CSV table of C-alpha atoms in Angstrom, one decimal:
chain,number,residue,atom,x,y,z
A,1,MET,CA,-10.5,-113.3,-83.0
A,2,SER,CA,-13.4,-111.4,-81.4
A,3,ALA,CA,-14.7,-108.0,-82.4
A,4,CYS,CA,-13.9,-105.0,-80.2
A,5,PRO,CA,-16.6,-104.5,-77.5
A,6,ARG,CA,-16.0,-100.8,-77.5
A,7,GLY,CA,-16.4,-100.3,-81.2
A,8,LEU,CA,-12.8,-99.1,-81.8
A,9,GLY,CA,-11.3,-101.7,-84.0
A,10,GLY,CA,-8.5,-100.7,-86.4
A,11,GLU,CA,-4.8,-101.3,-86.3
A,12,GLY,CA,-3.4,-101.1,-82.8
A,13,CYS,CA,-6.8,-101.9,-81.1
A,14,VAL,CA,-5.9,-104.1,-78.1
A,15,HIS,CA,-9.5,-105.3,-77.7
A,16,ALA,CA,-9.4,-107.4,-80.9
A,17,GLN,CA,-6.5,-109.6,-79.8
A,18,ALA,CA,-6.4,-112.8,-77.8
A,19,PRO,CA,-3.1,-112.2,-75.9
A,20,PRO,CA,-1.0,-114.9,-74.4
A,21,ARG,CA,-0.5,-115.1,-70.7
A,22,LEU,CA,2.4,-113.3,-68.9
A,23,PRO,CA,4.4,-114.6,-66.0
A,24,SER,CA,2.8,-113.5,-62.7
A,25,GLU,CA,6.0,-111.7,-61.4
A,26,GLN,CA,6.2,-109.5,-64.5
A,27,LEU,CA,2.4,-108.9,-64.3
A,28,ARG,CA,2.7,-107.8,-60.7
A,29,GLN,CA,5.6,-105.4,-61.5
A,30,LEU,CA,3.8,-103.6,-64.3
A,31,GLN,CA,0.5,-103.5,-62.4
A,32,GLY,CA,2.4,-101.9,-59.5
A,33,GLU,CA,3.7,-99.3,-62.0
A,34,TYR,CA,0.2,-98.5,-63.1
A,35,SER,CA,-0.9,-98.2,-59.5
A,36,ARG,CA,1.9,-95.8,-58.6
A,37,CYS,CA,1.1,-93.6,-61.7
A,38,PHE,CA,-2.7,-93.4,-61.2
A,39,CYS,CA,-3.3,-93.8,-57.5
A,40,SER,CA,-3.1,-90.0,-57.0
A,41,ALA,CA,-5.8,-89.5,-59.6
A,42,GLN,CA,-8.4,-91.9,-58.1
A,43,PRO,CA,-11.2,-89.3,-58.2
A,44,VAL,CA,-10.6,-88.7,-61.9
A,45,LEU,CA,-10.3,-92.4,-62.7
A,46,GLU,CA,-13.4,-93.4,-60.8
A,47,GLY,CA,-15.5,-95.5,-63.2
A,48,VAL,CA,-12.7,-95.6,-65.7
A,49,GLY,CA,-11.1,-98.9,-66.8
A,50,GLU,CA,-7.8,-99.6,-65.1
A,51,GLN,CA,-6.0,-100.3,-68.3
A,52,PRO,CA,-5.8,-97.5,-70.9
A,53,ILE,CA,-7.0,-98.1,-74.5
A,54,PHE,CA,-3.9,-96.3,-75.9
A,55,THR,CA,-0.9,-94.8,-74.1
A,56,THR,CA,2.0,-92.6,-75.3
A,57,ARG,CA,4.4,-90.0,-73.9
A,58,ALA,CA,4.4,-86.3,-74.7
A,59,HIS,CA,5.1,-82.8,-73.4
A,60,VAL,CA,1.7,-81.3,-72.3
A,61,PHE,CA,0.8,-77.6,-72.9
A,62,GLN,CA,-2.2,-75.5,-72.3
A,63,ILE,CA,-3.2,-72.3,-74.0
A,64,ASP,CA,-2.6,-69.1,-72.0
A,65,PRO,CA,-6.1,-68.1,-70.7
A,66,ASN,CA,-5.2,-64.4,-70.8
A,67,THR,CA,-3.6,-64.0,-74.2
A,68,LYS,CA,-5.2,-67.1,-75.9
A,69,LYS,CA,-2.1,-67.1,-78.1
A,70,ASN,CA,0.9,-68.4,-76.1
A,71,TRP,CA,1.4,-72.0,-74.9
A,72,VAL,CA,2.0,-72.6,-71.2
A,73,PRO,CA,3.9,-75.8,-70.3
A,74,ALA,CA,1.7,-78.1,-68.0
A,75,SER,CA,4.6,-80.5,-67.3
A,76,LYS,CA,8.3,-80.1,-66.8
A,77,GLN,CA,9.0,-83.2,-68.8
A,78,ALA,CA,7.3,-85.8,-71.1
A,79,VAL,CA,4.5,-87.5,-69.2
A,80,THR,CA,2.1,-90.4,-70.0
A,81,VAL,CA,-1.0,-89.5,-72.0
A,82,SER,CA,-3.7,-92.2,-72.2
A,83,TYR,CA,-7.1,-92.9,-73.7
A,84,PHE,CA,-9.6,-94.4,-71.2
A,85,TYR,CA,-13.1,-95.7,-71.4
A,86,ASP,CA,-15.5,-94.5,-68.7
A,87,VAL,CA,-17.9,-97.4,-68.0
A,88,ILE,CA,-20.2,-95.5,-65.8
A,89,ARG,CA,-20.6,-92.5,-68.1
A,90,ASN,CA,-20.2,-94.5,-71.3
A,91,SER,CA,-17.7,-92.0,-72.6
A,92,TYR,CA,-14.1,-91.8,-73.6
A,93,ARG,CA,-11.5,-89.5,-71.9
A,94,ILE,CA,-7.9,-88.4,-72.4
A,95,ILE,CA,-6.1,-88.4,-69.0
A,96,SER,CA,-2.6,-87.5,-68.1
A,97,VAL,CA,-1.1,-87.4,-64.6
A,98,ASP,CA,2.1,-85.7,-63.5
A,99,GLY,CA,3.0,-87.1,-60.1
A,100,ALA,CA,0.0,-86.1,-57.9
A,101,LYS,CA,-1.3,-83.6,-60.4
A,102,VAL,CA,-3.9,-84.3,-63.0
A,103,ILE,CA,-3.0,-82.1,-66.0
A,104,ILE,CA,-5.4,-83.5,-68.6
A,105,ASN,CA,-8.9,-84.8,-68.0
A,106,SER,CA,-10.7,-84.2,-71.3
A,107,THR,CA,-13.9,-86.0,-72.3
A,108,ILE,CA,-13.9,-86.7,-76.0
A,109,THR,CA,-17.0,-85.6,-77.9
A,110,PRO,CA,-17.9,-86.3,-81.5
A,111,ASN,CA,-17.5,-82.6,-82.5
A,112,MET,CA,-13.9,-82.4,-81.3
A,113,THR,CA,-11.0,-82.2,-83.8
A,114,PHE,CA,-7.4,-83.0,-83.3
A,115,THR,CA,-5.2,-80.7,-85.4
A,116,LYS,CA,-1.6,-81.3,-86.4
A,117,THR,CA,0.2,-77.9,-86.3
A,118,SER,CA,3.7,-79.2,-87.1
A,119,GLN,CA,5.5,-82.5,-87.6
A,120,LYS,CA,5.7,-83.2,-83.9
A,121,PHE,CA,2.9,-81.1,-82.3
A,122,GLY,CA,-0.9,-81.4,-82.2
A,123,GLN,CA,-3.7,-79.7,-80.3
A,124,TRP,CA,-7.5,-80.0,-79.6
A,125,ALA,CA,-10.0,-77.7,-78.0
A,126,ASP,CA,-12.1,-78.8,-74.9
A,127,SER,CA,-15.1,-76.5,-74.6
A,128,ARG,CA,-16.1,-78.1,-71.2
A,129,ALA,CA,-12.7,-77.3,-69.7
A,130,ASN,CA,-12.6,-74.0,-71.6
A,131,THR,CA,-9.1,-74.5,-72.8
A,132,VAL,CA,-6.9,-75.8,-75.6
A,133,PHE,CA,-4.5,-78.7,-75.0
A,134,GLY,CA,-1.3,-79.1,-76.9
A,135,LEU,CA,1.0,-82.2,-77.1
A,136,GLY,CA,4.6,-82.2,-78.2
A,137,PHE,CA,5.9,-85.6,-79.3
A,138,SER,CA,9.4,-86.9,-79.8
A,139,SER,CA,8.6,-88.2,-83.4
A,140,GLU,CA,6.1,-87.6,-86.2
A,141,GLN,CA,5.2,-91.3,-86.0
A,142,GLN,CA,3.9,-91.0,-82.4
A,143,LEU,CA,1.9,-87.9,-83.4
A,144,THR,CA,0.3,-89.8,-86.3
A,145,LYS,CA,-0.6,-92.7,-84.1
A,146,PHE,CA,-2.2,-90.4,-81.5
A,147,ALA,CA,-4.2,-88.5,-84.1
A,148,GLU,CA,-5.4,-91.8,-85.7
A,149,LYS,CA,-6.5,-93.1,-82.2
A,150,PHE,CA,-8.2,-89.7,-81.5
A,151,GLN,CA,-10.3,-90.2,-84.7
A,152,GLU,CA,-11.1,-93.8,-83.7
A,153,VAL,CA,-12.2,-92.8,-80.2
A,154,LYS,CA,-14.2,-89.9,-81.5
A,155,GLU,CA,-16.1,-92.2,-83.8
A,156,ALA,CA,-16.6,-94.6,-80.9
A,157,ALA,CA,-17.9,-91.7,-78.8
A,158,ARG,CA,-20.4,-90.8,-81.6
A,159,LEU,CA,-21.6,-94.4,-81.7
A,160,ALA,CA,-22.0,-94.5,-77.9
A,161,ARG,CA,-23.9,-91.3,-78.0
A,162,ASP,CA,-26.3,-92.6,-80.6
A,163,LYS,CA,-26.8,-95.8,-78.6
A,164,SER,CA,-27.5,-93.8,-75.5
A,165,GLN,CA,-30.1,-91.7,-77.3
A,166,GLU,CA,-31.8,-94.9,-78.6
A,167,LYS,CA,-31.9,-96.3,-75.1
A,168,ILE,CA,-33.4,-93.1,-73.7
A,169,GLU,CA,-36.1,-93.0,-76.4
A,170,THR,CA,-36.9,-96.7,-75.8
A,171,SER,CA,-37.1,-96.2,-72.0
A,172,SER,CA,-39.3,-93.1,-72.4
A,173,ASN,CA,-41.7,-95.1,-74.6
A,174,HIS,CA,-41.7,-97.9,-72.1
A,175,SER,CA,-42.4,-95.5,-69.2
A,176,GLN,CA,-45.3,-94.0,-71.1
A,177,ALA,CA,-46.8,-97.4,-71.7
A,178,SER,CA,-46.3,-98.3,-68.1
A,179,SER,CA,-48.1,-95.1,-67.0
A,180,VAL,CA,-51.1,-96.0,-69.2
A,181,ASN,CA,-51.3,-99.5,-67.9
A,182,GLY,CA,-50.8,-98.3,-64.4
A,183,THR,CA,-54.3,-96.9,-64.1
A,184,ASP,CA,-55.7,-100.3,-64.8
A,185,ASP,CA,-53.3,-101.8,-62.2
A,186,GLU,CA,-54.4,-99.3,-59.6
A,187,LYS,CA,-58.0,-100.4,-60.1
A,188,ALA,CA,-57.0,-104.1,-59.8
A,189,SER,CA,-54.8,-103.5,-56.8
A,190,HIS,CA,-57.7,-102.8,-54.6
A,191,ALA,CA,-59.0,-106.2,-55.5
A,192,SER,CA,-55.7,-108.2,-55.1
A,193,PRO,CA,-53.0,-107.0,-52.6
A,194,ARG,CA,-51.1,-110.2,-53.1
A,195,ASP,CA,-50.7,-109.5,-56.8
A,196,THR,CA,-49.3,-106.1,-56.0
A,197,HIS,CA,-46.7,-107.7,-53.7
A,198,LEU,CA,-45.8,-110.2,-56.4
A,199,LYS,CA,-45.4,-107.5,-59.0
A,200,SER,CA,-43.1,-105.6,-56.5
A,201,GLU,CA,-41.0,-108.7,-56.0
A,202,ASN,CA,-40.9,-109.2,-59.8
A,203,ASN,CA,-39.7,-105.6,-60.4
A,204,LYS,CA,-37.0,-106.1,-57.7
A,205,LEU,CA,-35.9,-109.3,-59.5
A,206,LYS,CA,-35.8,-107.5,-62.8
A,207,ILE,CA,-33.7,-104.7,-61.3
A,208,ALA,CA,-31.3,-107.3,-59.8
A,209,LEU,CA,-31.1,-109.2,-63.1
A,210,THR,CA,-30.3,-105.9,-64.9
A,211,GLN,CA,-27.6,-105.1,-62.3
A,212,SER,CA,-26.1,-108.6,-62.6
A,213,ALA,CA,-26.1,-108.3,-66.4
A,214,ALA,CA,-24.3,-104.9,-66.1
A,215,ASN,CA,-21.9,-106.5,-63.7
A,216,VAL,CA,-21.2,-109.4,-66.0
A,217,LYS,CA,-20.6,-106.9,-68.8
A,218,LYS,CA,-18.2,-104.9,-66.6
A,219,TRP,CA,-16.4,-108.1,-65.6
A,220,GLU,CA,-16.1,-109.1,-69.2
A,221,ILE,CA,-14.6,-105.7,-69.9
A,222,GLU,CA,-12.2,-106.1,-67.0
A,223,LEU,CA,-11.3,-109.5,-68.2
A,224,GLN,CA,-10.6,-108.2,-71.6
A,225,THR,CA,-8.6,-105.4,-70.1
A,226,LEU,CA,-6.5,-107.9,-68.2
A,227,ARG,CA,-6.0,-109.9,-71.4
A,228,GLU,CA,-4.9,-106.7,-73.0
A,229,SER,CA,-2.5,-106.0,-70.2
A,230,ASN,CA,-1.3,-109.5,-70.4
A,231,ALA,CA,-0.6,-109.1,-74.1
A,232,ARG,CA,1.3,-105.9,-73.5
A,233,LEU,CA,3.3,-107.3,-70.7
A,234,THR,CA,4.2,-110.4,-72.8
A,235,THR,CA,5.3,-108.1,-75.6
A,236,ALA,CA,7.3,-106.0,-73.1
A,237,LEU,CA,8.9,-109.2,-71.7
A,238,GLN,CA,9.8,-110.4,-75.2
A,239,GLU,CA,11.2,-107.0,-76.1
A,240,SER,CA,13.2,-107.1,-72.8
A,241,ALA,CA,14.5,-110.6,-73.6
A,242,THR,CA,15.5,-109.4,-77.1
A,243,SER,CA,17.1,-106.3,-75.6
A,244,VAL,CA,19.1,-108.5,-73.2
A,245,GLU,CA,20.4,-110.7,-76.0
A,246,GLN,CA,21.3,-107.5,-78.0
A,247,TRP,CA,23.0,-106.1,-74.9
A,248,LYS,CA,24.9,-109.4,-74.5
A,249,ARG,CA,26.1,-109.3,-78.1
A,250,GLN,CA,27.0,-105.6,-77.7
A,251,PHE,CA,28.9,-106.3,-74.5
A,252,SER,CA,30.8,-109.1,-76.2
A,253,ILE,CA,31.7,-106.8,-79.1
A,254,CYS,CA,32.6,-104.0,-76.7
A,255,ARG,CA,34.8,-106.4,-74.6
A,256,ASP,CA,36.7,-107.5,-77.8
A,257,GLU,CA,37.0,-103.9,-78.8
A,258,ASN,CA,38.3,-103.1,-75.3
A,259,ASP,CA,41.0,-105.8,-75.5
A,260,ARG,CA,42.0,-104.6,-79.0
A,261,LEU,CA,42.2,-101.0,-77.8
A,262,ARG,CA,44.2,-102.1,-74.7
A,263,HIS,CA,46.7,-103.8,-76.9
A,264,LYS,CA,46.7,-100.8,-79.2
A,265,ILE,CA,47.4,-98.6,-76.1
A,266,ASP,CA,50.3,-100.8,-75.1
A,267,GLU,CA,51.8,-100.4,-78.5
A,268,LEU,CA,51.2,-96.7,-78.5
A,269,GLU,CA,52.8,-96.4,-75.0
A,270,GLU,CA,55.9,-98.3,-76.3
A,271,GLN,CA,56.0,-96.0,-79.3
A,272,CYS,CA,55.6,-93.0,-77.0
A,273,SER,CA,58.6,-94.2,-75.0
A,274,GLU,CA,60.7,-94.4,-78.2
A,275,ILE,CA,59.4,-91.0,-79.3
A,276,ASN,CA,60.4,-89.6,-75.9
A,277,ARG,CA,63.9,-91.0,-76.4
A,278,GLU,CA,64.1,-89.5,-79.8
A,279,LYS,CA,62.8,-86.2,-78.4
A,280,GLU,CA,65.7,-86.3,-75.9
A,281,LYS,CA,68.2,-86.9,-78.6
A,282,ASN,CA,66.6,-84.2,-80.7
A,283,SER,CA,66.9,-81.8,-77.7
A,284,GLN,CA,70.6,-82.6,-77.3
A,285,LEU,CA,71.2,-82.1,-81.0
A,286,LYS,CA,69.2,-78.8,-80.9
A,287,ARG,CA,71.3,-77.5,-78.0
A,288,ARG,CA,74.5,-78.5,-79.9
A,289,ILE,CA,73.2,-76.8,-83.0
A,290,GLU,CA,72.5,-73.7,-81.0
A,291,GLU,CA,76.0,-73.7,-79.6
A,292,LEU,CA,77.5,-74.1,-83.0
A,293,GLU,CA,75.3,-71.4,-84.4
A,294,SER,CA,76.4,-69.1,-81.6
A,295,GLU,CA,80.1,-69.8,-82.3
A,296,LEU,CA,79.5,-69.3,-86.1
A,297,ARG,CA,77.8,-66.0,-85.4
A,298,GLU,CA,80.8,-64.8,-83.3
A,299,LYS,CA,83.2,-65.9,-86.0
A,300,GLU,CA,81.2,-64.2,-88.7
A,301,THR,CA,81.1,-61.0,-86.7
A,302,THR,CA,84.9,-61.2,-86.2
A,303,PHE,CA,85.4,-61.9,-89.9
A,304,PHE,CA,83.2,-59.0,-91.0
A,305,LEU,CA,85.0,-56.6,-88.7
A,306,ASN,CA,88.4,-57.7,-90.1
A,307,LEU,CA,87.0,-57.5,-93.6
A,308,ILE,CA,85.8,-53.9,-92.9
A,309,ASP,CA,89.2,-52.9,-91.6
A,310,PHE,CA,91.0,-54.5,-94.5
A,311,ARG,CA,88.7,-52.7,-97.0
A,312,GLU,CA,89.4,-49.4,-95.2
A,313,GLU,CA,93.1,-50.0,-95.6
A,314,GLU,CA,92.7,-50.9,-99.2
A,315,ARG,CA,90.7,-47.8,-99.9
A,316,LYS,CA,93.3,-45.6,-98.2
A,317,ARG,CA,96.1,-47.1,-100.2
A,318,GLU,CA,94.0,-46.7,-103.4
A,319,ARG,CA,93.4,-43.1,-102.5
A,320,ASP,CA,97.1,-42.4,-102.0
A,321,ARG,CA,97.9,-44.0,-105.3
A,322,ILE,CA,95.1,-42.5,-107.4
A,323,ILE,CA,95.2,-38.9,-106.2
A,324,PRO,CA,98.6,-38.0,-107.9
A,325,GLN,CA,97.3,-39.5,-111.1
A,326,LEU,CA,94.1,-37.6,-110.8
A,327,MET,CA,96.1,-34.3,-110.3
A,328,SER,CA,98.2,-34.9,-113.4
A,329,GLU,CA,95.1,-35.8,-115.4
A,330,CYS,CA,93.4,-32.6,-114.1
A,331,GLU,CA,96.3,-30.5,-115.3
A,332,TYR,CA,96.3,-32.2,-118.7
A,333,VAL,CA,92.5,-31.7,-118.9
A,334,SER,CA,92.9,-28.1,-118.0
A,335,GLU,CA,95.4,-27.6,-120.8
A,336,LYS,CA,93.1,-29.4,-123.2
A,337,LEU,CA,90.3,-27.2,-122.0
A,338,GLU,CA,92.3,-24.0,-122.6
A,339,ALA,CA,93.2,-25.2,-126.1
A,340,ALA,CA,89.6,-26.1,-126.8
A,341,GLU,CA,88.5,-22.6,-125.6
A,342,LYS,CA,91.0,-21.0,-128.0
A,343,ASP,CA,89.8,-23.2,-130.8
A,344,ASN,CA,86.2,-22.4,-129.9
A,345,GLN,CA,87.1,-18.7,-130.0
A,346,ASN,CA,88.6,-19.1,-133.5
A,347,LEU,CA,85.6,-21.0,-134.6
A,348,GLU,CA,83.3,-18.3,-133.3
A,349,ASP,CA,85.2,-15.7,-135.2
A,350,LYS,CA,85.0,-17.8,-138.3
A,351,VAL,CA,81.2,-18.2,-137.7
A,352,ARG,CA,80.8,-14.5,-137.4
A,353,SER,CA,82.8,-14.0,-140.6
A,354,LEU,CA,80.7,-16.6,-142.4
A,355,LYS,CA,77.5,-14.9,-141.2
A,356,MET,CA,78.7,-11.6,-142.6
A,357,ASP,CA,79.6,-13.3,-145.9
A,358,ILE,CA,76.1,-14.9,-145.9
A,359,GLU,CA,74.5,-11.6,-145.3
A,360,GLU,CA,76.5,-10.0,-148.0
A,361,SER,CA,75.7,-12.8,-150.4
A,362,LYS,CA,72.0,-12.5,-149.5
A,363,TYR,CA,72.2,-8.8,-150.2
A,364,ARG,CA,73.9,-9.5,-153.6
A,365,GLN,CA,71.3,-12.1,-154.4
A,366,ARG,CA,68.5,-9.7,-153.7
A,367,HIS,CA,70.2,-7.1,-155.8
A,368,LEU,CA,70.7,-9.6,-158.6
A,369,LYS,CA,67.1,-10.6,-158.5
A,370,VAL,CA,66.1,-6.9,-158.8
A,371,GLU,CA,68.4,-6.5,-161.8
A,372,LEU,CA,67.2,-9.7,-163.3
A,373,LYS,CA,63.7,-8.6,-162.9
A,374,ASN,CA,64.4,-5.3,-164.6
A,375,PHE,CA,66.3,-7.2,-167.4
A,376,LEU,CA,63.4,-9.5,-167.9
A,377,GLU,CA,61.0,-6.6,-168.1
A,378,VAL,CA,63.3,-4.9,-170.7
A,379,LEU,CA,63.6,-8.2,-172.6
A,380,ASP,CA,59.8,-8.6,-172.6
A,381,GLY,CA,59.5,-5.1,-174.1
A,382,LYS,CA,62.1,-6.0,-176.7
A,383,ILE,CA,60.3,-9.2,-177.6
A,384,ASP,CA,57.0,-7.3,-177.9
A,385,ASP,CA,58.7,-4.9,-180.2
A,386,LEU,CA,60.1,-7.8,-182.3
A,387,HIS,CA,56.6,-9.3,-182.5
A,388,ASP,CA,55.2,-6.0,-183.7
A,389,PHE,CA,58.0,-5.7,-186.2
A,390,ARG,CA,57.4,-9.2,-187.5
A,391,ARG,CA,53.7,-8.5,-187.9
A,392,GLY,CA,54.6,-5.4,-189.8
A,393,LEU,CA,56.9,-7.3,-192.1
A,394,SER,CA,54.3,-10.0,-192.6
A,395,LYS,CA,51.7,-7.3,-193.5
A,396,LEU,CA,54.1,-5.7,-196.0
A,397,GLY,CA,54.8,-9.1,-197.6
A,398,THR,CA,51.1,-9.7,-197.9
A,399,ASP,CA,50.4,-6.3,-199.5
A,400,ASN,CA,53.2,-6.9,-202.1
């Protein structure tokens, strides 16, 4: 297993794998799909590797340039969003194409940050494009993979920038040394024109060698990209074969289920026919019951009318029989009432007489109380006299 030439590494890095070969037919089909997706973005993809480093699908949004708060959809549906390596510029880019429209062309710099704002949404700011891109994923797992790849690519961009700065410093030092040595060469050039020609040819050969080395590196990258594509296509083919087997098993299960349901439907239809016959019988019975209920109501009405007439007759006969008895009873009660009134009058007379006797007895009682009081007063006087008389006798006895 070889190390990743782009410095990405990590889980999911396709450059660190030695993929198996894919059938040429499947390879042509998937390469055709890549061509259809990215042919309209040829100016954007100029210098970019044909195969992406990482690809996913998401809904693309851009921040509203006026409010800087609201999100504006950049695509009507989920589109492909990919990481690419730009060989010419030695940089990494996020590119997304919707039909013939390039909706994302963002160069990743080491100071960029990808922020997760929710479980399925993330964003990053591109100062060069003067905007903020937002991606809405269908699952949190896709968002996590995209964020991890963003961090890896950002680190690779930082390493690429450091290497570029080292090359620039090295080339500047080399140019300064060449300029110092050039003064001596100018002096010697007057003496040897042939040496000057040889040096020019030597410089051309060095440039050609450098270009060929760059082309070899580019071809190596393209070869690695094709291997990566081959690995993906092989994986896709294996997944397709697995899916076909699963669909076959599912089809067999569905066919058995269909036969079982068809048999069940036949049984239900037979049961429905029996139910319909039972319903017809029930309808006939219901109509018969309604007829009987109607006859019963008519008979009940006739019975109640006859019963009312009979009761009226009974009440009339009862009145004719009871009225004479009531008249005789009324006469008897009237006589009793008159006798009671007479007795009541006699009792009232007796009550008045008793009241008079009571008043008289009360008067006599008061008179007796007065007389008794007077008698008690006289008696008390007599008793006092007796006490005085006794004391006198006692005194006389004492003196004697």
